[in-house]
CSV table of C-alpha atoms and ligand atoms in Angstrom, one decimal:
chain,number,residue,atom,x,y,z
A,281,MET,CA,28.3,21.0,-12.6
A,282,PRO,CA,26.0,19.3,-10.1
A,283,ASP,CA,23.3,21.3,-8.5
A,284,THR,CA,23.8,21.6,-4.7
A,285,THR,CA,21.5,21.3,-1.7
A,286,ASP,CA,21.9,20.7,2.0
A,287,VAL,CA,19.5,17.9,2.5
A,288,LEU,CA,18.3,15.5,-0.2
A,289,ILE,CA,15.3,13.3,0.6
A,290,VAL,CA,14.7,10.3,-1.6
A,291,GLY,CA,11.0,9.3,-1.8
A,292,GLY,CA,7.8,11.2,-1.1
A,293,GLY,CA,5.9,8.5,0.8
A,294,PHE,CA,5.1,8.4,4.6
A,295,GLY,CA,8.8,8.5,5.6
A,296,GLY,CA,10.1,11.1,3.1
A,297,ALA,CA,7.2,13.5,3.2
A,298,PHE,CA,7.0,13.6,7.0
A,299,ALA,CA,10.8,13.9,7.3
A,300,ALA,CA,10.6,16.9,4.9
A,301,ARG,CA,7.8,18.5,7.0
A,302,ALA,CA,9.5,18.0,10.3
A,303,LEU,CA,12.8,19.4,8.9
A,304,GLU,CA,11.0,22.5,7.4
A,305,HIS,CA,9.3,23.1,10.7
A,306,ALA,CA,12.5,22.7,12.8
A,307,THR,CA,14.8,24.8,10.6
A,308,LYS,CA,12.4,27.6,9.6
A,309,GLY,CA,14.3,30.8,8.9
A,310,ARG,CA,17.7,29.2,9.1
A,311,GLY,CA,18.4,28.9,5.4
A,312,VAL,CA,18.7,25.1,5.3
A,313,ARG,CA,17.9,24.0,1.7
A,314,ALA,CA,16.1,20.8,1.3
A,315,ARG,CA,15.0,18.9,-1.8
A,316,LEU,CA,12.7,15.9,-2.1
A,317,VAL,CA,12.9,13.7,-5.1
A,318,ALA,CA,9.7,11.7,-5.9
A,319,PRO,CA,8.4,10.1,-9.1
A,320,GLU,CA,4.8,11.2,-8.3
A,321,ASN,CA,3.7,14.6,-7.0
A,322,PHE,CA,1.5,13.0,-4.2
A,323,LEU,CA,1.8,10.9,-1.1
A,324,LEU,CA,-0.2,7.7,-1.5
A,325,PHE,CA,-2.1,7.0,1.7
A,326,SER,CA,-1.9,3.2,1.2
A,327,PRO,CA,-4.1,2.2,4.2
A,328,LEU,CA,-7.0,3.5,2.1
A,329,LEU,CA,-5.9,1.8,-1.1
A,330,PRO,CA,-8.3,-1.2,-0.6
A,331,GLU,CA,-11.2,1.2,-0.1
A,332,ALA,CA,-10.1,3.1,-3.2
A,333,ALA,CA,-10.2,-0.2,-5.1
A,334,SER,CA,-13.7,-1.0,-4.0
A,335,GLY,CA,-14.9,2.5,-4.7
A,336,THR,CA,-15.8,3.2,-1.1
A,337,ILE,CA,-13.7,6.3,-1.4
A,338,GLU,CA,-12.8,8.3,-4.5
A,339,PRO,CA,-9.2,7.2,-5.6
A,340,ARG,CA,-8.1,10.8,-5.6
A,341,HIS,CA,-9.0,11.1,-2.0
A,342,ALA,CA,-6.4,8.4,-1.1
A,343,VAL,CA,-3.6,10.7,-2.1
A,344,ILE,CA,-2.3,14.0,-0.7
A,345,PRO,CA,-0.5,16.4,-3.1
A,346,LEU,CA,3.1,16.8,-1.9
A,347,ARG,CA,3.1,20.4,-2.9
A,348,ASP,CA,0.4,21.0,-0.2
A,349,LEU,CA,2.2,18.9,2.3
A,350,VAL,CA,5.7,20.2,2.1
A,351,ARG,CA,5.8,23.9,1.1
A,352,GLY,CA,9.3,24.9,2.2
A,353,THR,CA,11.0,21.9,0.5
A,354,GLU,CA,11.9,22.0,-3.2
A,355,LEU,CA,10.2,19.1,-5.0
A,356,VAL,CA,12.0,17.4,-7.8
A,357,ALA,CA,10.0,15.2,-10.1
A,358,GLY,CA,11.9,12.0,-10.9
A,359,GLU,CA,13.6,9.0,-9.6
A,360,VAL,CA,17.0,8.7,-7.9
A,361,VAL,CA,18.8,6.1,-10.0
A,362,ALA,CA,22.3,6.2,-8.4
A,363,VAL,CA,23.9,7.7,-5.3
A,364,ASP,CA,27.6,8.2,-4.8
A,365,LEU,CA,27.9,8.5,-1.0
A,366,VAL,CA,31.6,9.5,-1.1
A,367,ALA,CA,31.2,12.2,-3.7
A,368,ARG,CA,27.8,13.2,-2.1
A,369,GLU,CA,26.1,13.1,-5.5
A,370,ALA,CA,22.8,11.6,-6.6
A,371,THR,CA,21.7,11.0,-10.2
A,372,VAL,CA,18.1,11.8,-10.8
A,373,ALA,CA,16.2,10.5,-13.9
A,374,HIS,CA,13.6,13.2,-14.7
A,375,PRO,CA,10.3,12.5,-16.4
A,376,SER,CA,11.6,14.3,-19.5
A,377,GLY,CA,14.1,11.5,-19.9
A,378,GLU,CA,17.1,13.6,-18.9
A,379,GLN,CA,19.4,12.6,-16.1
A,380,ARG,CA,20.9,15.3,-13.8
A,381,SER,CA,23.3,15.2,-10.8
A,382,LEU,CA,22.3,16.7,-7.4
A,383,SER,CA,24.9,17.1,-4.7
A,384,PHE,CA,24.0,17.1,-1.1
A,385,ARG,CA,25.5,17.3,2.4
A,386,THR,CA,22.9,15.0,4.1
A,387,ILE,CA,20.8,12.4,2.5
A,388,VAL,CA,17.6,10.8,3.8
A,389,LEU,CA,16.8,7.4,2.1
A,390,ALA,CA,13.1,6.7,2.1
A,391,PRO,CA,12.3,5.0,-1.2
A,392,GLY,CA,9.9,2.4,0.4
A,393,SER,CA,9.4,-1.0,-1.0
A,394,VAL,CA,8.3,-2.9,-4.1
A,395,PRO,CA,6.4,-6.2,-4.4
A,396,THR,CA,8.5,-9.3,-3.8
A,397,THR,CA,8.3,-11.8,-6.7
A,398,PHE,CA,9.4,-15.4,-7.0
A,399,PRO,CA,10.2,-17.4,-10.1
A,400,VAL,CA,6.7,-18.7,-10.5
A,401,PRO,CA,6.0,-19.6,-14.1
A,402,GLY,CA,3.4,-17.2,-15.6
A,403,LEU,CA,3.5,-14.8,-12.6
A,404,LEU,CA,5.0,-11.7,-14.4
A,405,GLU,CA,2.7,-12.1,-17.4
A,406,ASN,CA,-0.6,-12.9,-15.7
A,407,ALA,CA,-0.6,-11.4,-12.2
A,408,VAL,CA,-0.9,-7.9,-11.0
A,409,GLY,CA,0.4,-6.3,-7.8
A,410,PHE,CA,-1.5,-4.2,-5.3
A,411,LYS,CA,0.7,-1.4,-4.3
A,412,THR,CA,0.0,1.8,-6.3
A,413,LEU,CA,-3.1,3.9,-7.0
A,414,ALA,CA,-3.0,2.7,-10.6
A,415,ASP,CA,-3.1,-0.9,-9.3
A,416,ALA,CA,-6.2,-0.1,-7.2
A,417,ILE,CA,-8.0,1.7,-10.1
A,418,TRP,CA,-7.1,-1.1,-12.5
A,419,LEU,CA,-8.4,-3.8,-10.1
A,420,ARG,CA,-11.7,-2.0,-9.5
A,421,ASN,CA,-12.3,-1.6,-13.3
A,422,ARG,CA,-11.2,-5.2,-13.9
A,423,VAL,CA,-13.7,-6.6,-11.4
A,424,LEU,CA,-16.5,-4.5,-12.9
A,425,HIS,CA,-15.5,-5.4,-16.4
A,426,GLN,CA,-15.6,-9.1,-15.5
A,427,LEU,CA,-19.1,-8.7,-14.2
A,428,GLU,CA,-20.2,-7.0,-17.5
A,429,VAL,CA,-18.6,-9.6,-19.7
A,430,ALA,CA,-19.9,-12.5,-17.5
A,431,ASP,CA,-23.4,-11.1,-17.5
A,432,GLY,CA,-23.5,-11.4,-21.3
A,433,GLU,CA,-21.8,-14.9,-21.4
A,434,PRO,CA,-24.4,-17.7,-21.6
A,435,ASP,CA,-21.9,-20.6,-21.3
A,436,PRO,CA,-21.2,-21.4,-17.6
A,437,GLU,CA,-17.9,-23.0,-18.5
A,438,ARG,CA,-16.6,-19.7,-20.1
A,439,ARG,CA,-18.2,-17.6,-17.3
A,440,ARG,CA,-16.4,-19.4,-14.5
A,441,PRO,CA,-12.8,-18.1,-15.1
A,442,LEU,CA,-14.2,-14.6,-15.7
A,443,LEU,CA,-15.6,-14.7,-12.2
A,444,THR,CA,-12.7,-16.4,-10.4
A,445,PHE,CA,-10.4,-14.1,-8.5
A,446,THR,CA,-7.2,-15.4,-6.9
A,447,PHE,CA,-5.2,-13.4,-4.3
A,448,VAL,CA,-1.8,-14.8,-3.5
A,449,GLY,CA,-0.6,-13.6,-0.1
A,450,GLY,CA,-2.7,-13.4,3.1
A,451,GLY,CA,-1.1,-10.4,4.8
A,452,TYR,CA,-3.2,-7.3,5.4
A,453,ALA,CA,-2.9,-6.0,1.9
A,454,GLY,CA,-4.2,-9.2,0.3
A,455,VAL,CA,-6.9,-9.8,2.9
A,456,GLU,CA,-8.2,-6.2,2.8
A,457,ALA,CA,-8.1,-6.0,-1.0
A,458,LEU,CA,-10.0,-9.3,-1.4
A,459,ALA,CA,-12.5,-8.4,1.3
A,460,GLU,CA,-13.2,-5.0,-0.1
A,461,LEU,CA,-13.6,-6.3,-3.7
A,462,GLU,CA,-15.8,-9.1,-2.6
A,463,SER,CA,-18.0,-6.6,-0.8
A,464,LEU,CA,-18.1,-4.4,-3.9
A,465,VAL,CA,-19.3,-7.4,-5.9
A,466,ARG,CA,-21.9,-8.4,-3.3
A,467,ASP,CA,-23.4,-4.9,-3.4
A,468,ALA,CA,-23.3,-4.7,-7.2
A,469,LEU,CA,-24.8,-8.1,-7.8
A,470,HIS,CA,-28.5,-7.1,-7.7
A,471,ARG,CA,-27.9,-5.0,-10.8
A,472,TYR,CA,-26.7,-8.1,-12.8
A,473,PRO,CA,-29.8,-10.3,-12.9
A,474,ARG,CA,-28.1,-13.1,-14.7
A,475,LEU,CA,-25.3,-13.5,-12.2
A,476,ARG,CA,-25.5,-15.4,-8.8
A,477,ARG,CA,-23.2,-15.3,-5.9
A,478,SER,CA,-22.5,-19.0,-6.4
A,479,ASP,CA,-21.1,-18.1,-9.9
A,480,PHE,CA,-18.1,-16.4,-8.2
A,481,ARG,CA,-15.0,-18.0,-6.8
A,482,TRP,CA,-12.7,-16.1,-4.5
A,483,VAL,CA,-9.5,-17.8,-3.6
A,484,LEU,CA,-6.9,-16.6,-1.0
A,485,VAL,CA,-3.6,-18.5,-1.0
A,486,GLU,CA,-1.1,-18.1,1.9
A,487,ALA,CA,2.2,-19.9,2.2
A,488,ARG,CA,2.3,-19.7,6.0
A,489,ASP,CA,0.0,-21.5,8.4
A,490,THR,CA,-1.9,-18.4,9.3
A,491,LEU,CA,-3.4,-15.3,7.7
A,492,LEU,CA,-2.2,-11.8,8.9
A,493,PRO,CA,1.1,-13.0,10.3
A,494,GLY,CA,2.3,-10.7,13.1
A,495,LEU,CA,-1.2,-9.9,14.4
A,496,SER,CA,-2.8,-11.7,17.3
A,497,PRO,CA,-3.6,-15.4,16.4
A,498,ARG,CA,-7.2,-14.8,17.6
A,499,LEU,CA,-7.6,-12.0,15.1
A,500,ALA,CA,-6.1,-14.1,12.3
A,501,ALA,CA,-8.5,-17.0,13.2
A,502,TYR,CA,-11.5,-14.5,13.2
A,503,THR,CA,-10.4,-13.2,9.8
A,504,GLU,CA,-10.2,-16.7,8.4
A,505,ARG,CA,-13.6,-17.6,9.7
A,506,GLU,CA,-15.2,-14.4,8.4
A,507,LEU,CA,-13.7,-14.9,4.9
A,508,ARG,CA,-14.9,-18.5,4.8
A,509,ARG,CA,-18.3,-17.3,5.9
A,510,LEU,CA,-18.3,-15.0,2.9
A,511,GLY,CA,-17.6,-18.0,0.7
A,512,VAL,CA,-13.9,-17.3,0.2
A,513,GLU,CA,-11.7,-20.4,-0.2
A,514,VAL,CA,-8.7,-19.9,2.1
A,515,HIS,CA,-5.7,-22.1,1.4
A,516,LEU,CA,-3.1,-21.9,4.1
A,517,ASP,CA,0.3,-23.7,3.9
A,518,THR,CA,-0.2,-23.4,0.2
A,519,ARG,CA,1.8,-21.8,-2.6
A,520,MET,CA,0.9,-20.9,-6.1
A,521,GLU,CA,3.3,-23.0,-8.2
A,522,SER,CA,2.4,-21.6,-11.6
A,523,CYS,CA,-0.2,-19.5,-13.4
A,524,VAL,CA,0.8,-20.0,-17.1
A,525,ASP,CA,-2.1,-18.8,-19.3
A,526,ARG,CA,-4.0,-17.9,-16.1
A,527,ARG,CA,-4.3,-21.5,-15.2
A,528,VAL,CA,-3.5,-21.6,-11.5
A,529,VAL,CA,-1.7,-24.6,-10.0
A,530,LEU,CA,-1.5,-24.6,-6.2
A,531,SER,CA,0.9,-26.8,-4.2
A,532,GLY,CA,-0.5,-29.9,-2.6
A,533,THR,CA,-2.8,-32.4,-4.2
A,534,THR,CA,-6.2,-31.5,-2.9
A,535,ILE,CA,-6.9,-28.5,-5.1
A,536,GLU,CA,-7.4,-29.1,-8.8
A,537,PRO,CA,-5.7,-26.6,-11.2
A,538,TYR,CA,-8.2,-24.0,-12.2
A,539,ALA,CA,-8.6,-21.1,-14.6
A,540,SER,CA,-8.6,-17.6,-13.0
A,541,ASP,CA,-8.7,-14.5,-15.2
A,542,THR,CA,-7.7,-12.3,-12.4
A,543,ILE,CA,-4.7,-13.0,-10.2
A,544,VAL,CA,-3.5,-10.5,-7.6
A,545,TRP,CA,-0.1,-10.9,-6.1
A,546,THR,CA,0.1,-9.6,-2.6
A,547,ALA,CA,2.9,-11.9,-1.3
A,548,GLY,CA,5.0,-9.3,0.5
A,549,GLN,CA,7.3,-6.4,-0.1
A,550,ARG,CA,11.0,-6.0,-0.4
A,551,PRO,CA,13.1,-2.8,-0.1
A,552,SER,CA,13.4,-0.6,-3.1
A,553,PRO,CA,16.3,-1.9,-5.3
A,554,LEU,CA,18.0,1.5,-4.9
A,555,VAL,CA,19.2,0.7,-1.3
A,556,ALA,CA,21.0,-2.5,-2.4
A,557,SER,CA,23.2,-0.5,-4.8
A,558,LEU,CA,24.7,1.8,-2.2
A,559,GLY,CA,27.2,-0.6,-0.5
A,560,LEU,CA,25.6,-0.1,3.0
A,561,ASP,CA,25.1,-2.8,5.6
A,562,LEU,CA,21.7,-4.5,5.0
A,563,ASP,CA,19.7,-6.8,7.3
A,564,GLY,CA,18.4,-10.2,6.3
A,565,GLN,CA,15.4,-8.6,4.5
A,566,GLY,CA,17.7,-6.3,2.5
A,567,ARG,CA,16.8,-3.2,4.5
A,568,VAL,CA,19.5,-0.6,5.4
A,569,VAL,CA,20.7,-1.0,9.0
A,570,VAL,CA,20.4,2.2,11.0
A,571,ASP,CA,20.9,3.1,14.7
A,572,ASP,CA,18.2,4.3,17.0
A,573,HIS,CA,18.7,7.9,15.7
A,574,LEU,CA,18.0,6.6,12.2
A,575,ARG,CA,21.6,7.2,11.1
A,576,VAL,CA,23.5,4.8,9.0
A,577,PRO,CA,26.4,4.0,11.3
A,578,GLN,CA,29.2,3.7,8.7
A,579,ALA,CA,28.3,6.8,6.6
A,580,ASN,CA,28.2,10.3,8.0
A,581,GLY,CA,25.2,12.4,7.1
A,582,VAL,CA,23.2,9.4,5.8
A,583,TYR,CA,19.8,8.5,7.2
A,584,ALA,CA,17.4,5.8,6.3
A,585,ILE,CA,13.7,5.3,7.3
A,586,GLY,CA,10.5,3.5,6.4
A,587,ASP,CA,10.1,0.2,4.6
A,588,SER,CA,13.7,0.2,3.2
A,589,ALA,CA,15.3,0.7,6.7
A,590,ALA,CA,15.8,-1.8,9.5
A,591,VAL,CA,15.0,0.6,12.4
A,592,PRO,CA,15.5,-0.7,16.0
A,593,ASP,CA,12.1,-1.2,17.7
A,594,PRO,CA,12.1,0.1,21.3
A,595,ASP,CA,10.3,-3.1,22.2
A,596,GLY,CA,13.0,-5.3,20.7
A,597,GLY,CA,13.9,-6.4,17.1
A,598,THR,CA,13.2,-4.1,14.2
A,599,CYS,CA,10.1,-2.1,13.3
A,600,PRO,CA,7.6,-3.7,11.0
A,601,GLY,CA,7.0,-2.0,7.6
A,602,THR,CA,3.9,0.0,8.3
A,603,ALA,CA,2.7,3.5,7.6
A,604,GLN,CA,2.4,4.3,11.3
A,605,HIS,CA,6.1,3.5,11.8
A,606,ALA,CA,7.4,5.2,8.6
A,607,LEU,CA,5.5,8.4,9.4
A,608,ARG,CA,6.9,8.6,12.9
A,609,GLN,CA,10.4,7.7,11.7
A,610,GLY,CA,10.1,10.5,9.1
A,611,ARG,CA,9.2,13.0,11.8
A,612,ARG,CA,12.0,11.9,14.1
A,613,CYS,CA,14.5,11.8,11.2
A,614,GLY,CA,13.5,15.4,10.1
A,615,ARG,CA,14.2,16.6,13.6
A,616,ASN,CA,17.5,14.8,13.9
A,617,VAL,CA,18.7,16.2,10.6
A,618,ALA,CA,17.7,19.7,11.7
A,619,ALA,CA,19.8,19.1,14.8
A,620,ASP,CA,22.8,18.4,12.6
A,621,TYR,CA,22.2,22.0,11.2
A,622,GLY,CA,22.1,23.5,14.7
A,623,ALA,CA,18.3,23.5,15.1
A,624,GLY,CA,16.9,21.6,18.2
A,625,ARG,CA,18.2,18.4,19.7
A,626,ALA,CA,18.5,15.0,18.2
A,627,GLY,CA,16.8,12.1,19.9
A,628,PRO,CA,16.2,8.3,19.5
A,629,PHE,CA,13.2,6.8,17.6
A,630,ASP,CA,11.1,5.7,20.6
A,631,TYR,CA,7.6,5.1,19.0
A,632,ARG,CA,6.0,1.9,20.4
A,633,THR,CA,3.6,0.0,18.1
A,634,ARG,CA,0.0,0.8,19.0
A,635,GLY,CA,-1.6,-1.9,17.0
A,636,LEU,CA,-3.1,-2.5,13.6
A,637,ALA,CA,-6.6,-2.6,12.1
A,638,VAL,CA,-7.6,-4.7,9.1
A,639,THR,CA,-10.9,-4.0,7.3
A,640,LEU,CA,-12.9,-6.9,6.0
A,641,GLY,CA,-15.3,-5.1,3.7
A,642,ARG,CA,-18.1,-2.8,4.7
A,643,GLY,CA,-18.8,-2.8,8.4
A,644,ASN,CA,-16.5,-5.6,9.4
A,645,GLY,CA,-12.9,-5.8,10.6
A,646,THR,CA,-10.3,-6.9,13.1
A,647,ALA,CA,-8.1,-4.7,15.2
A,648,GLN,CA,-5.4,-5.1,17.8
A,649,VAL,CA,-4.5,-2.2,20.1
A,650,LYS,CA,-1.7,-3.1,22.5
A,651,ARG,CA,-3.0,-6.2,24.3
A,652,TRP,CA,-6.7,-5.7,23.4
A,653,THR,CA,-8.3,-7.2,20.4
A,654,PHE,CA,-11.5,-6.1,18.7
A,655,ARG,CA,-13.7,-7.6,16.0
A,656,GLY,CA,-16.6,-6.8,13.7
A,657,TRP,CA,-18.1,-3.3,13.5
A,658,PRO,CA,-16.1,-1.8,16.4
A,659,ALA,CA,-12.8,-2.9,14.8
A,660,TRP,CA,-13.9,-1.5,11.5
A,661,TRP,CA,-14.9,1.8,13.0
A,662,MET,CA,-11.6,2.0,15.0
A,663,GLY,CA,-9.6,1.3,11.8
A,664,ARG,CA,-11.4,4.1,10.0
A,665,SER,CA,-11.0,6.6,12.8
A,666,TYR,CA,-7.3,5.8,13.2
A,667,HIS,CA,-6.7,6.2,9.5
A,668,LEU,CA,-8.5,9.5,9.6
A,669,LEU,CA,-6.4,10.7,12.5
A,670,MET,CA,-3.2,9.8,10.6
A,671,MET,CA,-4.3,11.6,7.4
A,672,PRO,CA,-2.8,15.1,7.2
A,673,GLY,CA,-4.9,18.1,6.3
A,674,LEU,CA,-8.5,19.0,7.1
A,675,GLY,CA,-9.5,19.2,3.4
A,676,ARG,CA,-8.5,15.5,2.8
A,677,LYS,CA,-10.0,14.3,6.0
A,678,THR,CA,-13.3,16.0,5.1
A,679,ARG,CA,-13.3,14.5,1.6
A,680,VAL,CA,-12.8,11.0,3.0
A,681,VAL,CA,-15.5,11.4,5.6
A,682,MET,CA,-17.9,12.6,2.9
A,683,ASP,CA,-17.1,9.6,0.8
A,684,TRP,CA,-17.8,7.3,3.7
A,685,SER,CA,-21.0,9.1,4.6
A,686,VAL,CA,-22.3,9.0,1.1
A,687,GLY,CA,-21.4,5.3,1.0
A,688,LEU,CA,-23.6,4.6,4.0
A,689,VAL,CA,-26.7,6.1,2.4
A,690,PHE,CA,-26.4,5.5,-1.3
A,691,PRO,CA,-25.6,2.4,-3.3
A,692,ARG,CA,-22.1,2.0,-4.7
A,693,ASP,CA,-21.1,3.5,-8.0
A,694,ILE,CA,-20.5,0.6,-10.4
A,695,SER,CA,-19.4,2.7,-13.5
A,696,GLN,CA,-16.5,0.9,-15.1
A,697,LEU,CA,-14.0,3.5,-16.1
A,698,GLY,CA,-11.4,1.3,-17.7
A,699,GLN,CA,-10.8,3.8,-20.5
A,700,LEU,CA,-9.5,6.4,-18.1
A,701,GLY,CA,-6.0,7.5,-18.9
A,702,ARG,CA,-6.3,6.5,-22.6
A,703,PRO,CA,-7.4,9.4,-24.7
A,704,THR,CA,-9.6,8.5,-27.7
A,705,PRO,CA,-7.5,8.6,-30.9
A,706,LEU,CA,-8.7,11.2,-33.4
A,707,GLN,CA,-10.2,9.6,-36.6
A,708,PRO,CA,-9.2,11.0,-40.1
B,88,FAD,C1,-2.3,-2.2,0.0
B,88,FAD,C2,-1.5,-1.7,1.2
B,88,FAD,C3,-2.2,-1.4,2.4
B,88,FAD,C4,-1.5,-1.0,3.5
B,88,FAD,N1,-2.2,-0.7,4.6
B,88,FAD,C5,-1.5,-0.3,5.7
B,88,FAD,C6,-2.3,0.0,6.9
B,88,FAD,O1,-3.5,-0.2,7.0
B,88,FAD,N2,-1.6,0.5,8.0
B,88,FAD,C7,-0.2,0.7,7.9
B,88,FAD,O2,0.4,1.2,8.9
B,88,FAD,N3,0.5,0.4,6.8
B,88,FAD,C8,-0.1,-0.1,5.7
B,88,FAD,N4,0.6,-0.4,4.6
B,88,FAD,C9,2.1,-0.3,4.6
B,88,FAD,C10,2.5,1.2,4.3
B,88,FAD,O3,2.0,1.7,3.2
B,88,FAD,C11,4.0,1.2,4.2
B,88,FAD,O4,4.6,0.6,5.3
B,88,FAD,C12,4.5,2.7,4.2
B,88,FAD,O5,4.0,3.3,3.0
B,88,FAD,C13,6.0,2.8,4.1
B,88,FAD,O6,6.4,4.2,4.0
B,88,FAD,P1,7.7,4.5,3.1
B,88,FAD,O7,7.9,6.0,3.2
B,88,FAD,O8,8.9,3.7,3.5
B,88,FAD,O9,7.4,4.1,1.7
B,88,FAD,P2,6.2,4.6,0.7
B,88,FAD,O10,5.1,5.2,1.4
B,88,FAD,O11,5.9,3.5,-0.2
B,88,FAD,O12,7.0,5.8,-0.1
B,88,FAD,C14,8.1,5.5,-0.9
B,88,FAD,C15,8.1,6.6,-2.0
B,88,FAD,O13,9.4,6.6,-2.6
B,88,FAD,C16,9.3,6.6,-4.0
B,88,FAD,N5,10.5,6.1,-4.6
B,88,FAD,C17,10.8,4.8,-4.7
B,88,FAD,N6,12.0,4.7,-5.3
B,88,FAD,C18,12.5,5.9,-5.5
B,88,FAD,C19,13.6,6.5,-6.1
B,88,FAD,N7,14.6,5.7,-6.6
B,88,FAD,N8,13.8,7.8,-6.2
B,88,FAD,C20,12.8,8.6,-5.7
B,88,FAD,N9,11.6,8.2,-5.1
B,88,FAD,C21,11.5,6.8,-5.0
B,88,FAD,C22,8.0,5.8,-4.2
B,88,FAD,O14,7.4,6.2,-5.5
B,88,FAD,C23,7.1,6.3,-3.1
B,88,FAD,O15,6.4,7.4,-3.4
B,88,FAD,C24,-0.1,-0.8,3.4
B,88,FAD,C25,0.6,-1.1,2.2
B,88,FAD,C26,-0.1,-1.5,1.1
B,88,FAD,C27,0.7,-1.8,-0.2
């Protein structure tokens, strides 16, 4: 017999967690039962992921435990692998390996997105994404590991690929990750007396003719200039055609194929595969089409929010996939679901984009707030302040501020903790 609940929320990211919080708040004492299914027991605060990768903040401080965030919602560890919207039943794969059915009256779909991939030879074997906390921790350890190995490698030919880092995708995730890691290396370099800045090669490849598509062209141009000033090779209108055996071949004839031991794929996101399996109307990007109340028009009691939903933007078109939108959609969705259960009134999603900030390593960034654009230190500071405001919980805010403050005074920690998560096998 399937287990039953009133509201089932799929995903514990910005959309799902904030929907659960708003629902709890609006239906307090009314006996509405809500469950949230999430593979991890934390919300990943992805705007801080690049800083977690560079060690500016402690990786644990870039996540918020879901059990602190949503106290009146039952958390179910696992992944929703199928949903029958007619029978109102979801199948959940639990970490134990078991699969169980959960029945519901209302469902909120907020499973986010996954990295988009293309059939580029060698991509799946040799490139890594930049989406999860594990990706950020891996990348930091990888960069530090490469420094250690290169420091002991006398042959410049063999050293070159160790110190070549290729990022494919010049959106904010790729730009921020590259800039943060470059700044980590710059700060760490004086502890590696045998390495020079000129030994490193940082390559950013973008298929379109601009970095940071969607931001003001002035900011994109500033970002490109800043990255070039740091010695980053920026290749616009360029695609990675293959990376078999970590030998990178770019489109066009001007760039010779080269060896790069580290290839990071940040070429965009697509909605979680779950939403394509539900038989709902999808937009051109594969996102579930919803109305301005975040309801799926053709299915009663079905809501969709966040990166996997095409939500009408009050300024026209659909909302971009950002945390600031997913969080507000979550809040609005929670209140609208509560209204279905007789608590409060439903309303449209009317949040208007405020802007976006992109950090370019320590003390530098670009930001756009409405029609105003900012650059350099003020933009970096604004980005930090905004992320801090968005972050729920005084405890987490304080930890992040302490990490930032310590980073202003003391040198970076360059311990390479690649063995984390792998216990040492016992010897006979
Ligand atoms: C590196 C990086 C930097 C970013 N920086 C910024 C920024 O500075 N500002 C900004 O506004 N946005 C930023 N974003 C974008 C932002 O993170 C997303 O737009 C936002 O997280 C979307 O929220 P969401 O709830 O839709 O998805 P998510 O927050 O990704 O949450 C989805 C959750 O659902 C879970 N899930 C997936 N499938 C299932 C399933 N089948 N069953 C159960 N659970 C499932 C996932 O594990 C995840 O926990 C960044 C993204 C990245 C990758």
